[in-house]
PDB file of C-alpha atoms in Angstrom:
ATOM      1  CA  UNK X   1       4.931   5.064 -16.689  1.00  0.00           C
ATOM      2  CA  UNK X   2       3.636   3.356 -19.808  1.00  0.00           C
ATOM      3  CA  UNK X   3       0.164   4.191 -21.018  1.00  0.00           C
ATOM      4  CA  UNK X   4      -2.582   1.579 -21.065  1.00  0.00           C
ATOM      5  CA  UNK X   5      -2.998  -0.218 -24.378  1.00  0.00           C
ATOM      6  CA  UNK X   6      -6.122  -1.211 -26.286  1.00  0.00           C
ATOM      7  CA  UNK X   7      -6.519  -4.863 -27.264  1.00  0.00           C
ATOM      8  CA  UNK X   8      -7.792  -6.166 -30.587  1.00  0.00           C
ATOM      9  CA  UNK X   9     -11.404  -6.174 -29.338  1.00  0.00           C
ATOM     10  CA  UNK X  10     -11.251  -2.704 -27.815  1.00  0.00           C
ATOM     11  CA  UNK X  11     -10.603  -3.888 -24.259  1.00  0.00           C
ATOM     12  CA  UNK X  12      -8.273  -1.680 -22.249  1.00  0.00           C
ATOM     13  CA  UNK X  13      -5.159  -3.597 -21.283  1.00  0.00           C
ATOM     14  CA  UNK X  14      -2.826  -2.601 -18.451  1.00  0.00           C
ATOM     15  CA  UNK X  15       0.534  -1.113 -19.426  1.00  0.00           C
ATOM     16  CA  UNK X  16       3.470  -3.401 -20.109  1.00  0.00           C
ATOM     17  CA  UNK X  17       5.204  -4.714 -17.006  1.00  0.00           C
ATOM     18  CA  UNK X  18       8.062  -2.436 -15.953  1.00  0.00           C
ATOM     19  CA  UNK X  19      11.549  -3.913 -15.543  1.00  0.00           C
ATOM     20  CA  UNK X  20      12.862  -4.501 -12.022  1.00  0.00           C
ATOM     21  CA  UNK X  21      16.572  -3.762 -12.649  1.00  0.00           C
ATOM     22  CA  UNK X  22      17.406  -7.034 -10.882  1.00  0.00           C
ATOM     23  CA  UNK X  23      15.995  -5.880  -7.547  1.00  0.00           C
ATOM     24  CA  UNK X  24      13.417  -8.657  -7.147  1.00  0.00           C
ATOM     25  CA  UNK X  25      15.035 -11.866  -8.358  1.00  0.00           C
ATOM     26  CA  UNK X  26      12.564 -14.756  -8.338  1.00  0.00           C
ATOM     27  CA  UNK X  27       9.530 -12.468  -7.955  1.00  0.00           C
ATOM     28  CA  UNK X  28       6.725 -12.224 -10.483  1.00  0.00           C
ATOM     29  CA  UNK X  29       5.576  -8.791 -11.681  1.00  0.00           C
ATOM     30  CA  UNK X  30       1.825  -8.344 -12.029  1.00  0.00           C
ATOM     31  CA  UNK X  31      -0.981  -5.839 -12.452  1.00  0.00           C
ATOM     32  CA  UNK X  32      -4.206  -6.162 -10.456  1.00  0.00           C
ATOM     33  CA  UNK X  33      -7.223  -4.113 -11.482  1.00  0.00           C
ATOM     34  CA  UNK X  34      -9.234  -2.972  -8.452  1.00  0.00           C
ATOM     35  CA  UNK X  35     -12.517  -1.089  -8.490  1.00  0.00           C
ATOM     36  CA  UNK X  36     -10.679   2.222  -8.760  1.00  0.00           C
ATOM     37  CA  UNK X  37      -7.073   1.637  -9.792  1.00  0.00           C
ATOM     38  CA  UNK X  38      -4.566  -0.560 -11.581  1.00  0.00           C
ATOM     39  CA  UNK X  39      -2.147  -1.705  -8.883  1.00  0.00           C
ATOM     40  CA  UNK X  40       1.352  -2.836  -9.810  1.00  0.00           C
ATOM     41  CA  UNK X  41       3.103  -5.374  -7.590  1.00  0.00           C
ATOM     42  CA  UNK X  42       5.832  -7.954  -7.381  1.00  0.00           C
ATOM     43  CA  UNK X  43       5.267 -11.169  -5.452  1.00  0.00           C
ATOM     44  CA  UNK X  44       7.134 -14.333  -4.612  1.00  0.00           C
ATOM     45  CA  UNK X  45       8.297 -16.690  -1.931  1.00  0.00           C
ATOM     46  CA  UNK X  46       6.903 -19.556   0.111  1.00  0.00           C
ATOM     47  CA  UNK X  47       4.801 -19.422   3.229  1.00  0.00           C
ATOM     48  CA  UNK X  48       1.936 -17.372   4.586  1.00  0.00           C
ATOM     49  CA  UNK X  49       1.185 -14.164   2.682  1.00  0.00           C
ATOM     50  CA  UNK X  50       2.813 -10.890   3.781  1.00  0.00           C
ATOM     51  CA  UNK X  51       1.758  -7.599   2.177  1.00  0.00           C
ATOM     52  CA  UNK X  52       4.362  -4.799   2.232  1.00  0.00           C
ATOM     53  CA  UNK X  53       3.198  -1.193   1.728  1.00  0.00           C
ATOM     54  CA  UNK X  54       5.750   1.550   1.051  1.00  0.00           C
ATOM     55  CA  UNK X  55       5.978   5.105   2.356  1.00  0.00           C
ATOM     56  CA  UNK X  56       5.950   8.504   0.684  1.00  0.00           C
ATOM     57  CA  UNK X  57       7.540   9.320  -1.779  1.00  0.00           C
ATOM     58  CA  UNK X  58       8.720   5.739  -2.246  1.00  0.00           C
ATOM     59  CA  UNK X  59       7.447   2.723  -4.204  1.00  0.00           C
ATOM     60  CA  UNK X  60       7.357  -1.055  -3.756  1.00  0.00           C
ATOM     61  CA  UNK X  61      11.065  -1.015  -4.688  1.00  0.00           C
ATOM     62  CA  UNK X  62      11.870   0.380  -1.226  1.00  0.00           C
ATOM     63  CA  UNK X  63      11.403  -3.171   0.104  1.00  0.00           C
ATOM     64  CA  UNK X  64      13.907  -4.782  -2.305  1.00  0.00           C
ATOM     65  CA  UNK X  65      16.634  -5.468   0.256  1.00  0.00           C
ATOM     66  CA  UNK X  66      14.315  -7.231   2.701  1.00  0.00           C
ATOM     67  CA  UNK X  67      11.893  -8.875   0.222  1.00  0.00           C
ATOM     68  CA  UNK X  68      14.277 -11.706  -0.717  1.00  0.00           C
ATOM     69  CA  UNK X  69      15.090 -12.757   2.857  1.00  0.00           C
ATOM     70  CA  UNK X  70      11.405 -12.485   3.830  1.00  0.00           C
ATOM     71  CA  UNK X  71      10.454 -14.663   0.837  1.00  0.00           C
ATOM     72  CA  UNK X  72      12.223 -17.582   2.515  1.00  0.00           C
ATOM     73  CA  UNK X  73       9.455 -17.601   5.167  1.00  0.00           C
ATOM     74  CA  UNK X  74       6.545 -15.738   3.526  1.00  0.00           C
ATOM     75  CA  UNK X  75       4.816 -15.254   0.213  1.00  0.00           C
ATOM     76  CA  UNK X  76       5.807 -11.589  -0.103  1.00  0.00           C
ATOM     77  CA  UNK X  77       3.593  -9.095  -1.947  1.00  0.00           C
ATOM     78  CA  UNK X  78       5.245  -5.695  -2.496  1.00  0.00           C
ATOM     79  CA  UNK X  79       2.659  -3.406  -4.066  1.00  0.00           C
ATOM     80  CA  UNK X  80       2.626   0.220  -5.171  1.00  0.00           C
ATOM     81  CA  UNK X  81      -0.126   2.282  -3.569  1.00  0.00           C
ATOM     82  CA  UNK X  82      -2.519   3.938  -6.018  1.00  0.00           C
ATOM     83  CA  UNK X  83      -0.877   6.961  -7.583  1.00  0.00           C
ATOM     84  CA  UNK X  84       2.643   5.855  -6.602  1.00  0.00           C
ATOM     85  CA  UNK X  85       5.307   4.144  -8.684  1.00  0.00           C
ATOM     86  CA  UNK X  86       3.725   2.203 -11.502  1.00  0.00           C
ATOM     87  CA  UNK X  87       0.220   1.956 -10.022  1.00  0.00           C
ATOM     88  CA  UNK X  88      -2.382   4.018 -11.796  1.00  0.00           C
ATOM     89  CA  UNK X  89      -5.133   5.754  -9.854  1.00  0.00           C
ATOM     90  CA  UNK X  90      -8.001   7.908 -11.055  1.00  0.00           C
ATOM     91  CA  UNK X  91      -7.211  11.289 -12.618  1.00  0.00           C
ATOM     92  CA  UNK X  92      -9.992  12.846 -10.505  1.00  0.00           C
ATOM     93  CA  UNK X  93      -8.997  12.959  -6.845  1.00  0.00           C
ATOM     94  CA  UNK X  94     -12.656  13.413  -5.881  1.00  0.00           C
ATOM     95  CA  UNK X  95     -14.242  15.676  -3.303  1.00  0.00           C
ATOM     96  CA  UNK X  96     -11.793  16.237  -0.435  1.00  0.00           C
ATOM     97  CA  UNK X  97      -9.361  13.905  -2.268  1.00  0.00           C
ATOM     98  CA  UNK X  98     -11.457  10.900  -1.255  1.00  0.00           C
ATOM     99  CA  UNK X  99     -10.131   8.826  -4.183  1.00  0.00           C
ATOM    100  CA  UNK X 100      -6.689   8.924  -2.556  1.00  0.00           C
ATOM    101  CA  UNK X 101      -7.789   8.463   1.066  1.00  0.00           C
ATOM    102  CA  UNK X 102      -6.223   5.821   3.282  1.00  0.00           C
ATOM    103  CA  UNK X 103      -9.558   3.986   3.309  1.00  0.00           C
ATOM    104  CA  UNK X 104      -9.679   3.751  -0.490  1.00  0.00           C
ATOM    105  CA  UNK X 105      -6.001   2.784  -0.764  1.00  0.00           C
ATOM    106  CA  UNK X 106      -6.560   0.100   1.892  1.00  0.00           C
ATOM    107  CA  UNK X 107      -9.511  -1.250  -0.092  1.00  0.00           C
ATOM    108  CA  UNK X 108      -7.302  -1.475  -3.200  1.00  0.00           C
ATOM    109  CA  UNK X 109      -4.826  -3.635  -1.313  1.00  0.00           C
ATOM    110  CA  UNK X 110      -7.546  -5.895   0.127  1.00  0.00           C
ATOM    111  CA  UNK X 111      -8.729  -6.430  -3.461  1.00  0.00           C
ATOM    112  CA  UNK X 112      -5.137  -7.141  -4.528  1.00  0.00           C
ATOM    113  CA  UNK X 113      -4.774  -9.827  -1.878  1.00  0.00           C
ATOM    114  CA  UNK X 114      -8.136 -11.337  -2.858  1.00  0.00           C
ATOM    115  CA  UNK X 115      -7.030 -11.446  -6.508  1.00  0.00           C
ATOM    116  CA  UNK X 116      -3.891 -13.305  -5.418  1.00  0.00           C
ATOM    117  CA  UNK X 117      -6.006 -15.822  -3.475  1.00  0.00           C
ATOM    118  CA  UNK X 118      -5.167 -14.600   0.041  1.00  0.00           C
ATOM    119  CA  UNK X 119      -8.106 -14.243   2.435  1.00  0.00           C
ATOM    120  CA  UNK X 120      -5.926 -13.532   5.486  1.00  0.00           C
ATOM    121  CA  UNK X 121      -2.429 -12.122   5.515  1.00  0.00           C
ATOM    122  CA  UNK X 122       0.325 -10.475   7.504  1.00  0.00           C
ATOM    123  CA  UNK X 123       0.787  -6.778   6.818  1.00  0.00           C
ATOM    124  CA  UNK X 124       3.637  -4.283   7.190  1.00  0.00           C
ATOM    125  CA  UNK X 125       3.588  -0.649   6.194  1.00  0.00           C
ATOM    126  CA  UNK X 126       6.013   2.237   6.331  1.00  0.00           C
ATOM    127  CA  UNK X 127       4.974   5.900   6.611  1.00  0.00           C
ATOM    128  CA  UNK X 128       2.019   6.432   4.215  1.00  0.00           C
ATOM    129  CA  UNK X 129       1.859   2.665   3.750  1.00  0.00           C
ATOM    130  CA  UNK X 130       1.614   2.318   7.536  1.00  0.00           C
ATOM    131  CA  UNK X 131      -1.315   4.746   7.636  1.00  0.00           C
ATOM    132  CA  UNK X 132      -2.959   2.702   4.877  1.00  0.00           C
ATOM    133  CA  UNK X 133      -2.228  -0.499   6.841  1.00  0.00           C
ATOM    134  CA  UNK X 134      -3.674   1.034  10.019  1.00  0.00           C
ATOM    135  CA  UNK X 135      -6.873   1.966   8.169  1.00  0.00           C
ATOM    136  CA  UNK X 136      -7.031  -1.550   6.695  1.00  0.00           C
ATOM    137  CA  UNK X 137      -6.857  -3.159  10.137  1.00  0.00           C
ATOM    138  CA  UNK X 138      -9.749  -0.964  11.280  1.00  0.00           C
ATOM    139  CA  UNK X 139     -11.911  -1.598   8.204  1.00  0.00           C
ATOM    140  CA  UNK X 140     -10.988  -5.249   7.572  1.00  0.00           C
ATOM    141  CA  UNK X 141      -9.825  -6.810  10.863  1.00  0.00           C
ATOM    142  CA  UNK X 142     -10.873 -10.266   9.677  1.00  0.00           C
ATOM    143  CA  UNK X 143      -8.349 -10.084   6.822  1.00  0.00           C
ATOM    144  CA  UNK X 144      -5.227  -8.997   8.728  1.00  0.00           C
ATOM    145  CA  UNK X 145      -3.483 -11.640  10.852  1.00  0.00           C
ATOM    146  CA  UNK X 146      -0.923  -9.239  12.357  1.00  0.00           C
ATOM    147  CA  UNK X 147       0.302  -5.787  11.416  1.00  0.00           C
ATOM    148  CA  UNK X 148       3.591  -3.890  11.782  1.00  0.00           C
ATOM    149  CA  UNK X 149       3.370  -0.099  11.490  1.00  0.00           C
ATOM    150  CA  UNK X 150       6.745   1.545  10.811  1.00  0.00           C
ATOM    151  CA  UNK X 151       7.545   5.214  11.448  1.00  0.00           C
ATOM    152  CA  UNK X 152       4.085   6.424  12.444  1.00  0.00           C
ATOM    153  CA  UNK X 153       1.972   7.027  15.474  1.00  0.00           C
ATOM    154  CA  UNK X 154      -1.676   6.293  14.607  1.00  0.00           C
ATOM    155  CA  UNK X 155      -3.473   9.495  13.589  1.00  0.00           C
ATOM    156  CA  UNK X 156      -6.202   9.197  16.208  1.00  0.00           C
ATOM    157  CA  UNK X 157      -3.592   9.005  18.956  1.00  0.00           C
ATOM    158  CA  UNK X 158      -1.707  12.006  17.573  1.00  0.00           C
ATOM    159  CA  UNK X 159      -4.767  14.267  17.499  1.00  0.00           C
ATOM    160  CA  UNK X 160      -6.050  13.041  20.872  1.00  0.00           C
ATOM    161  CA  UNK X 161      -2.714  13.918  22.516  1.00  0.00           C
ATOM    162  CA  UNK X 162      -1.828  17.164  20.772  1.00  0.00           C
ATOM    163  CA  UNK X 163      -0.362  20.009  22.807  1.00  0.00           C
ATOM    164  CA  UNK X 164       0.798  23.506  21.928  1.00  0.00           C
ATOM    165  CA  UNK X 165       4.423  22.414  22.289  1.00  0.00           C
ATOM    166  CA  UNK X 166       3.918  19.439  20.026  1.00  0.00           C
ATOM    167  CA  UNK X 167       2.126  21.551  17.383  1.00  0.00           C
ATOM    168  CA  UNK X 168       4.989  24.053  17.339  1.00  0.00           C
ATOM    169  CA  UNK X 169       7.568  21.274  17.031  1.00  0.00           C
ATOM    170  CA  UNK X 170       5.627  19.366  14.370  1.00  0.00           C
ATOM    171  CA  UNK X 171       4.251  22.419  12.580  1.00  0.00           C
ATOM    172  CA  UNK X 172       3.749  20.596   9.257  1.00  0.00           C
ATOM    173  CA  UNK X 173       0.970  18.496  10.871  1.00  0.00           C
ATOM    174  CA  UNK X 174      -1.035  21.483  12.046  1.00  0.00           C
ATOM    175  CA  UNK X 175      -1.601  23.330   8.771  1.00  0.00           C
TER     176      UNK X 175
END
């Protein structure tokens, strides 16, 4: 990841745009500064806006095979979550890692969509991106037209339906 640069008047500029290795033909690369992070994204296409959020340990590039076909019907926004890929989050995770919570990452993406001029949008998330999308629909229901959550069961449901057998089979959740 490239370091931020300082402009001629001392203003901090975002790093140079990273290359896409031909994965996102016709998409524009862009940085969006949110209240707590510099979010990197690629966007393009025609139609209603659709925000795609990747899983862990992936980046926006995980959507490259579907982004082009989706761009025929949607204005696709494939963004890196804070701290992933080329997005830059705070160096201090904060008390209880609050600066990297799903709520804070969801707020980043709401600010991204506002910066792109989208008040309401479709939303799809995979894994960690799905947890961020789920939190966004709870905190900002007026912004999300419809959501698709891939490869998760919402956290509240998981903990409300936990059994001994489940905890033993999914041991990594319980510690």
